[in-house]
Amino acid sequence: MDTFVELSAELTGFSAEELRSTGLVEQYAELARNATDAELIQLWYTGVWRGVVPSSRAYAEGLAWKAVGVPAPGTAGPGFGSWERRPGRSTP
Amino acid sequence: MRAVVVGAGFAGSLIAKVLGDNGFQVLVLEAGGETEHDEAVRRFQTALVKSPLAPYRTTVAAPSGDYLVNTGPFAYAAPYLRMNGGTGTVWTGITPRMHPEDFRTADLGRGRNWPIEYADLEPYYRAAEWEIGVSADADEQRQHVPVADGYAYPMHALPRTYLDHVVASVVDGRSIDGHELLVTGTPQARNGMPAGGYRLDGHLCSGHASCVPVCPENAKYTPRRTQQRWSRHVELRTRCVVNRVSADESGRVTKVGYQRYADDTTGRHTRHEAEADVVVLAAHAVENAKLLLMSGLANSSDQVGRNLMDHPALLTWALMPQPIGPFRGPGSTTSIEAFRAGPERRGRAPFRIEIGNWGWGWSAGSPDSDTAELVAAGLRGNALRKAVAERVGRQFTLQFEIEQEADPANRVTLADDRDALGNPRPSIHYGLSDYVKDGLLAAKRVSDRLFEMLKAEDYTSYKPDEERYFEHNGEPLRFWSAGHAGGTHVMGTRPRTSVVDQWQRCWDHPNLYAVGCGSMPSMGTSNPSLTMAALALRTADHLVSRAR
């Protein structure tokens, strides 16, 4: 499992801790046993595995949204009027 | 009085409420089934393509807008949903009024005039805004449309997006082709801060950024909200597909025939009839026309099914010089109104410019498409993470809604092909006139100027292998559908040239009404649901006063 997380961290630019906090490590390690690097990144970033979204969580935890610093649409509300504020920087 | 309302969507739910409140016995027959709210949210989250209908259960017996038979020149792409709540479940919740000029489009531009004026509808706009729950500022709206003195919208205008502030800080007060630009708040059927004694129905909008197709916290109005206010005189039956309206020799409608099904996966059904003193068709522009054609009613003018419209939308997309934080809050909270009216509409279609806050989601499939592109370019690790943030964080889209004039050649007819219940599928002939294409081209030019002013990096491209691509005056263009079907039982002043009168009553049948966007002789440049709601309330008033 640690090998999978380390490889994922290296490919995605998100730390092992960030990846573990998604709660998806075990599901993805199982799913992506024979994945190419590009497929694995795609899974982590968009929650899509070979044309299927395996769970609501996979969508909600998509790293592309985290990179941008917003919740995946339809998963959380950042608060009334929060959209009016200057966006924060989310990159490491 | 026994009223049968066909369709439990926007117009049907509103009319049923008023009739039920005023002593009518109302039976609402809805073709589709139901989708539980939580299930819709879950289906949205796990849909590969987050298309408008993705969250909703449809049935084999009552297929939705995806069962049209398109005969060209373009495929008619306006989706609609046959389900309790109708397409009003999916809608974006943007509720601008029509411009006063839009009621005189034959005189001032192209197409047809309305039999009524803006002033006739204004009180019903106010009533609709209170029934639906609209957030807007009256003084701000008065800058481009007349709003009654002393009127307050039920909720204050929603806060603008950060993007809106950035755009306004650059373009406000500047001009393009003599049109002064002003970024103006768009009225929204989304819960904001209540005003004038309005009681909030549902949660305050917390910005889930998925209004289309589903608001997880029900901060957006849907017809289900009105249904919860129905009196006990209104009965809803879902999974009932009306396929016949019958009239006696005098033209009075006597009953409707419908097919009821229990199993959502087959066409198995039983046949039923309901007698009625008045029948209101509120099944969507395409379905109303289909039902009238199947029943052989209301068509002495030969206009049933004709004048099919939509708002062809031009999308242009770019990167701002700085991060603006897309995908936060509603899809669009402001627009530029300067191109909606004026003498140019004699020569080309007018348009309204929405400032789109959901990145390139609609236009280019962001952020999945950006990720795929950057990964394919070899980016990995931190470099990838930074590149995605940098790319997506600066994205915005301009959405131009172009007026499409009533053109009798754009029409719904009955296909030979049948659906699972044995009813004809709607066949659609749909094209764009040069008037519309000139409007699209003018919109593209305005977009170029706006991007220049904003120092935005233009990524717009239209390719020949993409849907609804075409060339006009040698320039590549493409249009998207705003999903605003209308015109198919057009309202007018004379029975010879229109299907319904100003009350949405069929000229040929004194107790048959066809309501909804299908009645509209023009749709101007406004998202039409609010106008549909105002018309529905006006028709409901008329029905109540006639019954007394």
XYZ file of C-alpha atoms in Angstrom:
640
model
C 0.000 0.000 0.000
C 2.817 2.409 0.875
C 4.359 1.841 -2.541
C 1.063 2.716 -4.192
C 0.705 5.899 -2.145
C 4.296 6.921 -2.833
C 3.907 6.384 -6.559
C 0.602 8.280 -6.530
C 2.158 11.169 -4.611
C 5.029 11.415 -7.038
C 2.714 11.428 -10.050
C 0.037 13.770 -8.709
C 2.020 16.357 -6.763
C -0.155 15.741 -3.685
C 1.467 14.465 -0.509
C 0.867 10.978 0.844
C -1.046 12.576 3.681
C -3.284 14.507 1.282
C -3.950 11.343 -0.688
C -4.749 9.299 2.427
C -7.200 11.947 3.599
C -9.375 11.243 0.559
C -10.220 7.822 1.966
C -9.736 6.377 -1.498
C -6.274 4.810 -1.301
C -7.470 1.230 -0.830
C -10.179 1.435 -3.478
C -7.794 2.982 -5.984
C -4.929 0.601 -5.233
C -7.288 -2.254 -6.017
C -8.785 -0.644 -9.113
C -5.555 0.619 -10.615
C -3.360 -2.453 -10.246
C -2.544 -2.509 -13.939
C -2.868 1.205 -14.612
C -0.508 3.269 -16.690
C 0.847 6.433 -15.065
C -1.543 8.545 -17.106
C -4.525 6.412 -16.062
C -3.558 6.632 -12.422
C -3.241 10.407 -12.575
C -6.556 10.601 -14.388
C -8.194 8.533 -11.643
C -6.820 10.688 -8.846
C -7.491 14.002 -10.580
C -10.939 13.394 -12.051
C -12.323 10.361 -10.228
C -12.823 8.560 -13.529
C -11.591 5.001 -14.036
C -11.777 3.756 -17.625
C -14.974 5.659 -18.383
C -16.699 5.077 -15.033
C -16.950 7.152 -11.848
C -16.582 4.407 -9.217
C -18.228 6.331 -6.343
C -19.548 9.725 -5.253
C -16.433 10.057 -3.128
C -14.169 9.523 -6.138
C -15.855 12.510 -7.795
C -15.895 14.666 -4.663
C -12.217 14.047 -3.886
C -10.988 14.721 -7.444
C -7.571 16.345 -7.155
C -8.181 18.695 -10.074
C -10.715 20.499 -7.876
C -8.330 20.518 -4.938
C -5.590 21.936 -7.149
C -7.925 24.793 -8.047
C -8.994 25.183 -4.430
C -12.732 24.615 -4.815
C -15.044 21.764 -3.819
C -16.209 19.564 -6.697
C -19.513 21.117 -7.880
C -22.521 19.662 -6.124
C -20.571 18.248 -3.169
C -20.191 21.161 -0.738
C -21.229 24.783 -0.478
C -18.431 27.168 0.472
C -20.989 29.559 1.994
C -23.397 32.302 0.945
C -21.530 35.056 -0.898
C -18.143 33.333 -0.627
C -17.913 33.521 -4.425
C -17.484 37.269 -4.186
C -14.087 37.051 -2.501
C -10.716 37.067 -4.207
C -9.685 33.436 -4.619
C -7.033 32.086 -2.293
C -3.913 30.416 -3.615
C -4.021 26.693 -3.167
C -0.856 25.480 -4.786
C 1.866 24.213 -2.463
C -65.330 22.992 -12.402
C -63.167 20.002 -13.266
C -59.811 20.930 -14.750
C -57.299 18.519 -16.200
C -53.744 19.846 -16.378
C -51.377 17.858 -18.598
C -47.847 18.134 -17.230
C -46.542 18.799 -13.709
C -43.757 21.153 -14.715
C -43.326 24.899 -14.423
C -46.540 26.202 -16.020
C -48.738 23.257 -15.026
C -47.797 23.373 -11.359
C -48.431 27.137 -11.174
C -51.819 26.973 -12.892
C -52.905 23.946 -10.843
C -52.126 25.874 -7.670
C -54.231 28.914 -8.575
C -57.122 26.771 -9.819
C -57.009 24.567 -6.726
C -57.016 27.659 -4.499
C -60.143 28.899 -6.279
C -62.521 25.997 -6.054
C -61.592 23.978 -9.131
C -61.182 20.212 -8.828
C -57.826 19.761 -10.503
C -56.337 16.558 -11.860
C -52.691 16.860 -12.925
C -51.502 14.109 -15.262
C -47.727 13.804 -15.460
C -46.157 11.557 -18.091
C -42.973 10.825 -16.183
C -42.172 9.379 -12.788
C -40.210 10.783 -9.897
C -36.595 10.946 -8.797
C -35.875 11.297 -5.098
C -33.748 14.362 -4.441
C -30.881 12.535 -2.721
C -30.788 10.017 -5.513
C -30.562 12.822 -8.098
C -27.575 14.311 -6.259
C -25.875 10.905 -6.126
C -26.558 10.209 -9.781
C -25.103 13.606 -10.668
C -21.936 12.936 -8.705
C -21.304 9.582 -10.324
C -22.296 10.539 -13.877
C -19.346 10.477 -16.249
C -20.830 13.336 -18.261
C -22.660 15.816 -16.053
C -25.291 16.499 -18.693
C -28.570 18.210 -17.736
C -30.666 15.042 -17.620
C -28.002 12.807 -16.026
C -29.352 12.971 -12.440
C -32.901 12.065 -13.299
C -34.715 8.797 -13.746
C -36.589 8.627 -16.974
C -38.961 5.900 -18.043
C -39.240 3.811 -21.169
C -42.896 4.803 -21.549
C -42.231 8.560 -21.419
C -38.872 9.220 -23.035
C -37.492 12.743 -22.689
C -36.020 15.179 -25.219
C -33.596 12.500 -26.392
C -36.245 10.639 -28.451
C -36.681 13.325 -31.094
C -36.272 12.375 -34.736
C -34.147 15.143 -36.240
C -34.441 15.829 -39.939
C -31.975 18.755 -40.020
C -30.392 20.983 -41.115
C -29.245 21.016 -37.457
C -30.173 18.592 -34.696
C -32.501 20.303 -32.241
C -30.494 20.079 -29.044
C -32.767 21.649 -26.398
C -33.105 18.943 -23.752
C -36.335 18.515 -21.818
C -37.324 16.252 -18.993
C -40.553 14.289 -18.644
C -40.628 13.788 -14.897
C -42.626 15.260 -12.024
C -41.326 18.838 -11.889
C -40.388 18.754 -15.552
C -37.522 20.637 -17.129
C -37.993 23.223 -14.371
C -36.135 20.760 -12.150
C -33.030 21.031 -14.308
C -33.209 24.716 -15.196
C -30.477 27.222 -14.443
C -32.691 29.488 -12.324
C -31.890 32.675 -14.207
C -34.973 34.892 -14.400
C -34.576 38.074 -16.442
C -37.721 39.757 -17.702
C -38.141 40.207 -21.435
C -37.328 43.627 -22.830
C -40.371 45.749 -23.861
C -39.077 45.709 -27.454
C -39.229 41.902 -27.464
C -43.040 42.027 -27.575
C -42.873 43.881 -30.940
C -40.285 41.817 -32.762
C -42.158 41.876 -36.091
C -42.162 45.689 -36.086
C -38.652 46.210 -34.749
C -36.791 43.177 -35.985
C -37.802 39.811 -37.360
C -40.526 37.313 -36.522
C -43.855 37.938 -34.812
C -45.430 40.490 -32.494
C -47.109 39.517 -29.258
C -50.837 40.263 -28.856
C -49.971 41.897 -25.516
C -47.394 44.415 -24.374
C -44.811 44.427 -21.644
C -47.181 46.593 -19.553
C -49.885 43.877 -19.690
C -47.472 41.334 -18.305
C -45.663 43.526 -15.759
C -48.037 42.809 -12.823
C -47.701 39.093 -13.552
C -43.923 39.341 -13.671
C -44.130 40.685 -10.117
C -46.528 37.919 -9.064
C -44.294 35.275 -10.642
C -41.182 36.692 -8.978
C -42.873 36.355 -5.596
C -44.295 32.892 -6.234
C -40.977 31.551 -7.519
C -38.774 33.591 -5.211
C -36.422 35.853 -7.167
C -33.319 37.642 -5.883
C -32.729 40.981 -7.613
C -32.512 44.702 -7.060
C -35.357 46.764 -8.584
C -33.243 49.892 -9.159
C -30.555 47.883 -10.901
C -33.147 46.212 -13.159
C -34.736 49.589 -13.973
C -31.526 50.467 -15.813
C -32.701 48.273 -18.688
C -36.349 47.224 -18.170
C -39.342 49.034 -16.616
C -40.115 47.823 -13.083
C -43.154 49.187 -11.203
C -42.526 52.064 -8.780
C -42.153 51.024 -5.173
C -41.721 47.356 -6.101
C -39.262 45.219 -4.167
C -38.153 41.773 -5.263
C -38.738 39.165 -2.556
C -34.992 38.801 -1.980
C -32.050 41.171 -2.332
C -29.744 40.687 -5.298
C -27.278 37.836 -4.820
C -23.660 38.848 -4.273
C -21.751 38.998 -7.551
C -18.916 36.664 -8.345
C -15.341 37.855 -8.022
C -15.116 37.441 -11.804
C -17.995 39.903 -12.234
C -16.147 42.512 -10.199
C -13.016 42.049 -12.279
C -14.947 42.350 -15.554
C -16.942 45.365 -14.324
C -13.811 47.172 -13.166
C -12.502 47.047 -16.725
C -15.536 47.372 -19.004
C -18.109 49.503 -17.134
C -18.520 52.842 -18.895
C -16.590 51.833 -21.996
C -18.320 51.313 -25.320
C -18.439 48.885 -28.203
C -20.005 50.170 -31.451
C -21.764 52.937 -29.563
C -23.206 50.613 -26.897
C -22.193 51.608 -23.400
C -21.180 48.591 -21.376
C -22.481 47.978 -17.869
C -22.180 44.750 -15.917
C -25.659 44.256 -14.442
C -26.924 41.809 -11.831
C -29.081 39.029 -13.242
C -32.288 38.142 -11.377
C -32.003 34.645 -9.934
C -34.557 32.129 -8.623
C -32.062 31.221 -5.923
C -32.382 31.940 -2.255
C -30.719 35.145 -1.104
C -31.429 37.529 1.737
C -35.202 38.034 2.069
C -36.737 41.480 1.692
C -40.192 42.996 1.953
C -41.615 40.345 4.284
C -40.759 37.370 2.066
C -40.380 34.077 3.901
C -37.471 32.042 2.622
C -38.501 28.642 1.268
C -35.531 26.303 1.566
C -31.886 27.010 2.310
C -29.855 30.103 1.528
C -27.656 29.476 -1.530
C -24.278 28.345 -0.243
C -22.712 28.043 -3.689
C -22.618 24.352 -4.634
C -21.981 25.411 -8.247
C -24.220 22.703 -9.703
C -27.523 24.618 -10.165
C -27.816 22.875 -13.519
C -28.680 20.067 -13.208
C -29.356 19.835 -9.460
C -29.076 22.106 -6.436
C -28.198 19.764 -3.550
C -29.583 22.129 -0.919
C -32.782 23.101 -2.785
C -31.833 26.768 -2.800
C -33.004 26.964 -6.418
C -36.724 27.073 -7.175
C -38.214 24.040 -8.818
C -41.917 23.386 -9.513
C -41.931 20.911 -6.622
C -41.923 23.936 -4.338
C -45.195 25.180 -5.834
C -46.621 21.658 -5.628
C -46.036 21.694 -1.883
C -48.359 24.709 -1.754
C -51.166 22.967 -3.654
C -54.477 22.732 -1.834
C -56.245 19.407 -1.340
C -58.287 20.143 -4.484
C -55.275 19.274 -6.627
C -54.557 15.611 -7.345
C -51.321 14.543 -9.049
C -51.057 11.283 -10.967
C -47.609 10.480 -12.293
C -46.788 7.882 -14.990
C -49.850 8.952 -16.984
C -49.119 9.768 -20.628
C -51.951 11.737 -22.210
C -52.191 10.709 -25.861
C -55.609 11.995 -26.877
C -57.715 15.059 -26.212
C -61.275 14.726 -27.505
C -63.701 17.454 -28.541
C -67.410 17.369 -29.375
C -68.931 18.721 -32.588
C -69.081 22.260 -31.268
C -65.364 22.192 -30.590
C -65.665 21.895 -26.815
C -63.139 19.566 -25.303
C -64.821 16.833 -23.280
C -62.170 14.414 -22.072
C -58.563 13.327 -22.234
C -57.350 9.803 -22.826
C -54.204 8.603 -21.105
C -51.966 5.583 -20.793
C -50.942 4.622 -17.278
C -47.901 2.482 -16.558
C -46.394 1.066 -13.385
C -43.158 -0.428 -14.667
C -40.565 2.188 -15.667
C -38.658 -0.238 -17.850
C -41.304 -1.333 -20.364
C -44.149 0.096 -22.438
C -46.773 -2.022 -20.658
C -49.756 0.163 -19.770
C -53.488 0.429 -19.194
C -55.849 2.922 -20.876
C -57.957 5.504 -19.043
C -60.070 8.579 -19.608
C -60.762 11.670 -17.556
C -63.657 14.021 -18.213
C -63.038 17.720 -17.902
C -64.730 21.108 -18.136
C -61.426 22.699 -19.000
C -58.145 21.175 -20.205
C -54.766 22.854 -19.846
C -51.861 21.431 -21.855
C -48.627 22.206 -20.037
C -46.444 19.386 -21.270
C -43.558 21.358 -22.883
C -43.473 23.116 -26.268
C -42.615 19.981 -28.217
C -44.984 17.677 -26.301
C -47.916 20.131 -26.443
C -47.545 20.340 -30.218
C -47.249 16.576 -30.475
C -50.418 16.059 -28.452
C -52.415 18.608 -30.450
C -51.265 17.036 -33.713
C -52.075 13.521 -32.450
C -55.537 14.708 -31.374
C -56.175 16.642 -34.586
C -57.125 19.733 -32.606
C -56.471 23.474 -32.611
C -54.821 23.533 -35.999
C -57.150 25.479 -38.314
C -54.292 27.974 -38.722
C -51.825 25.236 -39.710
C -49.454 26.756 -37.135
C -49.374 23.915 -34.577
C -45.808 22.699 -34.285
C -44.409 25.572 -36.359
C -42.301 28.535 -35.249
C -40.125 26.283 -33.109
C -37.473 28.384 -31.408
C -34.578 28.089 -29.001
C -31.855 30.433 -27.914
C -28.844 29.446 -29.957
C -25.943 30.256 -27.640
C -22.479 31.306 -28.689
C -19.801 30.363 -26.175
C -16.409 32.027 -26.119
C -13.784 31.198 -23.552
C -10.549 32.697 -22.330
C -8.058 33.024 -19.495
C -7.993 36.134 -17.313
C -4.569 37.599 -16.579
C -5.106 36.740 -12.896
C -6.857 33.923 -10.952
C -10.569 34.664 -10.582
C -11.764 31.556 -8.731
C -14.234 29.872 -11.094
C -16.651 27.107 -10.044
C -17.657 28.980 -6.908
C -21.345 29.871 -6.518
C -23.974 30.221 -9.252
C -23.087 29.765 -12.914
C -23.646 33.401 -13.739
C -24.695 36.315 -11.582
C -24.388 39.187 -14.061
C -24.772 40.018 -17.704
C -24.192 42.810 -20.178
C -27.553 44.019 -21.467
C -26.411 46.606 -24.022
C -27.005 44.446 -27.099
C -30.547 43.278 -26.283
C -32.380 46.138 -27.974
C -31.945 48.989 -30.407
C -31.976 49.579 -34.161
C -29.407 46.860 -34.962
C -32.092 44.240 -34.466
C -33.559 45.238 -37.816
C -30.529 43.715 -39.482
C -29.332 40.971 -37.147
C -30.529 39.079 -34.104
C -29.984 40.818 -30.751
C -28.188 39.095 -27.873
C -27.619 39.109 -24.162
C -24.178 38.379 -22.684
C -23.937 36.206 -19.577
C -20.657 36.282 -17.708
C -20.013 32.602 -17.045
C -18.411 31.634 -13.766
C -17.982 27.886 -14.225
C -14.680 28.019 -16.063
C -14.749 26.202 -19.372
C -17.011 23.489 -17.992
C -19.736 23.872 -20.623
C -17.563 24.983 -23.523
C -14.600 22.646 -23.162
C -15.234 20.097 -20.391
C -12.923 21.582 -17.767
C -11.216 20.631 -15.564
C -11.086 17.008 -16.824
C -10.077 18.146 -20.318
C -7.289 20.370 -18.962
C -5.956 17.549 -16.828
C -5.944 15.170 -19.786
C -4.190 17.720 -21.963
C -1.516 18.529 -19.392
C -0.902 14.873 -18.578
C -0.604 14.099 -22.289
C 1.956 16.914 -22.525
C 4.052 14.970 -20.016
C 3.428 16.947 -16.838
C 3.711 15.025 -13.591
C 3.812 15.756 -9.869
C 4.029 19.320 -8.619
C 4.364 20.692 -12.114
C 1.033 19.131 -13.037
C -0.667 20.330 -9.892
C 0.534 23.882 -10.484
C -0.383 23.812 -14.160
C -3.958 22.653 -13.446
C -4.371 25.362 -10.795
C -2.939 28.000 -13.069
C -5.027 26.977 -16.084
C -8.385 26.352 -14.445
C -8.104 29.147 -11.885
C -8.138 31.818 -14.606
C -10.892 30.372 -16.796
C -14.119 32.131 -17.704
C -16.703 31.878 -20.460
C -18.964 34.386 -22.146
C -22.369 32.972 -23.024
C -24.245 34.908 -25.691
C -27.943 34.126 -25.922
C -29.047 34.986 -29.428
C -32.658 35.695 -30.299
C -34.154 33.266 -32.784
C -37.168 34.598 -34.631
C -40.387 32.637 -35.178
C -39.927 30.889 -38.507
C -42.767 28.618 -39.684
C -40.261 26.318 -41.392
C -38.780 25.304 -38.027
C -41.338 22.816 -36.843
C -42.461 19.742 -34.955
C -44.378 17.096 -36.887
C -45.245 13.483 -36.106
C -42.663 10.902 -37.151
C -43.707 7.524 -38.518
C -41.529 6.000 -35.844
C -43.328 5.080 -32.594
C -42.270 5.106 -28.957
C -42.787 2.235 -26.508
C -46.432 3.217 -25.910
C -47.122 3.251 -29.647
C -47.277 7.060 -29.833
C -45.477 8.888 -32.638
C -42.079 10.324 -31.838
C -41.751 14.060 -32.524
C -39.954 14.829 -35.765
C -38.031 18.097 -35.832
C -36.953 20.284 -38.713
C -34.656 22.968 -37.337
C -32.279 25.482 -38.859
C -30.843 28.950 -38.305
C -31.728 31.891 -40.547
C -29.143 34.379 -41.789
C -30.665 36.803 -39.273
C -29.597 34.488 -36.437
C -26.234 33.708 -38.031
C -25.546 37.435 -38.421
C -26.381 37.779 -34.712
C -23.956 34.986 -33.816
C -21.251 36.623 -35.876
C -21.887 40.046 -34.316
C -21.701 38.397 -30.887
C -18.349 36.858 -31.776
C -17.019 40.292 -32.745
C -18.201 41.755 -29.440
C -16.513 38.871 -27.659
C -13.228 39.661 -29.433
C -13.465 43.265 -28.247
C -14.296 42.303 -24.684
C -11.389 39.873 -24.460
C -9.121 42.601 -25.826
C -10.292 45.071 -23.153
C -9.875 42.443 -20.427
C -6.421 41.451 -21.731
C -7.786 37.925 -21.664
C -6.112 35.124 -23.572
C -8.691 33.800 -26.054
C -8.897 29.990 -26.294
C -12.128 29.888 -28.310
C -12.039 27.544 -31.268
C -14.760 25.998 -33.408
C -13.816 22.941 -35.418
C -15.592 21.428 -38.426
C -15.949 18.011 -36.789
C -17.820 19.454 -33.783
C -21.583 19.436 -33.423
C -23.515 22.447 -34.705
C -20.457 23.870 -36.436
C -20.965 26.021 -39.518
C -19.340 28.798 -41.468
C -20.940 32.153 -42.075
C -19.418 34.841 -44.286
C -16.311 32.696 -44.329
C -15.954 32.613 -40.526
C -16.104 29.441 -38.440
C -18.919 29.461 -35.885
C -20.665 27.039 -33.621
C -23.746 27.255 -31.478
C -24.955 25.485 -28.360
C -28.543 25.053 -27.225
C -29.763 27.050 -24.261
C -32.596 24.531 -23.906
C -35.349 27.070 -24.428
C -37.963 25.436 -26.653
C -40.836 27.701 -27.671
C -43.231 28.897 -30.325
C -45.053 25.671 -31.246
C -48.583 26.824 -30.354
C -47.989 30.445 -31.052
C -50.087 33.220 -29.534
C -51.556 35.921 -31.760
C -54.387 38.310 -32.503
C -56.141 36.244 -35.184
C -57.375 32.641 -35.418
C -56.203 32.400 -39.007
C -52.558 32.963 -38.171
C -52.075 31.743 -34.594
C -52.979 28.803 -32.360
C -53.841 30.475 -29.054
C -55.185 33.888 -28.070
C -53.628 36.230 -25.511
C -55.001 33.996 -22.692
C -53.296 30.930 -24.176
C -56.745 29.601 -25.107
C -56.915 27.688 -28.372
C -58.876 29.717 -30.891
C -60.607 26.557 -32.118
C -61.704 25.241 -28.710
C -63.256 27.453 -26.021
C -62.138 25.271 -23.099
C -58.727 24.075 -24.279
C -55.584 25.934 -23.251
C -52.036 25.318 -24.409
C -49.621 27.023 -22.028
C -45.873 27.417 -21.673
C -43.072 28.674 -23.872
C -44.897 27.174 -26.858
C -47.255 30.166 -26.740
C -44.481 32.717 -27.148
C -44.366 34.611 -30.464
C -40.799 35.658 -29.622
C -38.391 34.907 -26.801
C -36.182 37.957 -27.154
C -32.900 37.397 -25.406
C -34.231 36.344 -21.987
C -34.221 32.917 -20.430
C -37.941 32.272 -20.851
C -39.061 30.503 -17.654
C -40.006 33.660 -15.768
C -42.052 34.904 -18.722
C -43.674 31.468 -18.975
C -44.550 31.698 -15.275
C -46.004 35.209 -15.670
C -48.116 34.027 -18.618
C -49.281 31.004 -16.637
C -50.424 33.163 -13.734
C -52.219 35.496 -16.161
C -54.012 32.521 -17.727
C -54.913 31.167 -14.286
C -56.477 34.520 -13.341
C -58.447 34.476 -16.574
C -59.714 30.944 -15.895
C -60.764 31.838 -12.366
C -62.596 34.982 -13.448
C -64.379 33.107 -16.255
C -65.592 30.455 -13.832
C -67.230 33.009 -11.580
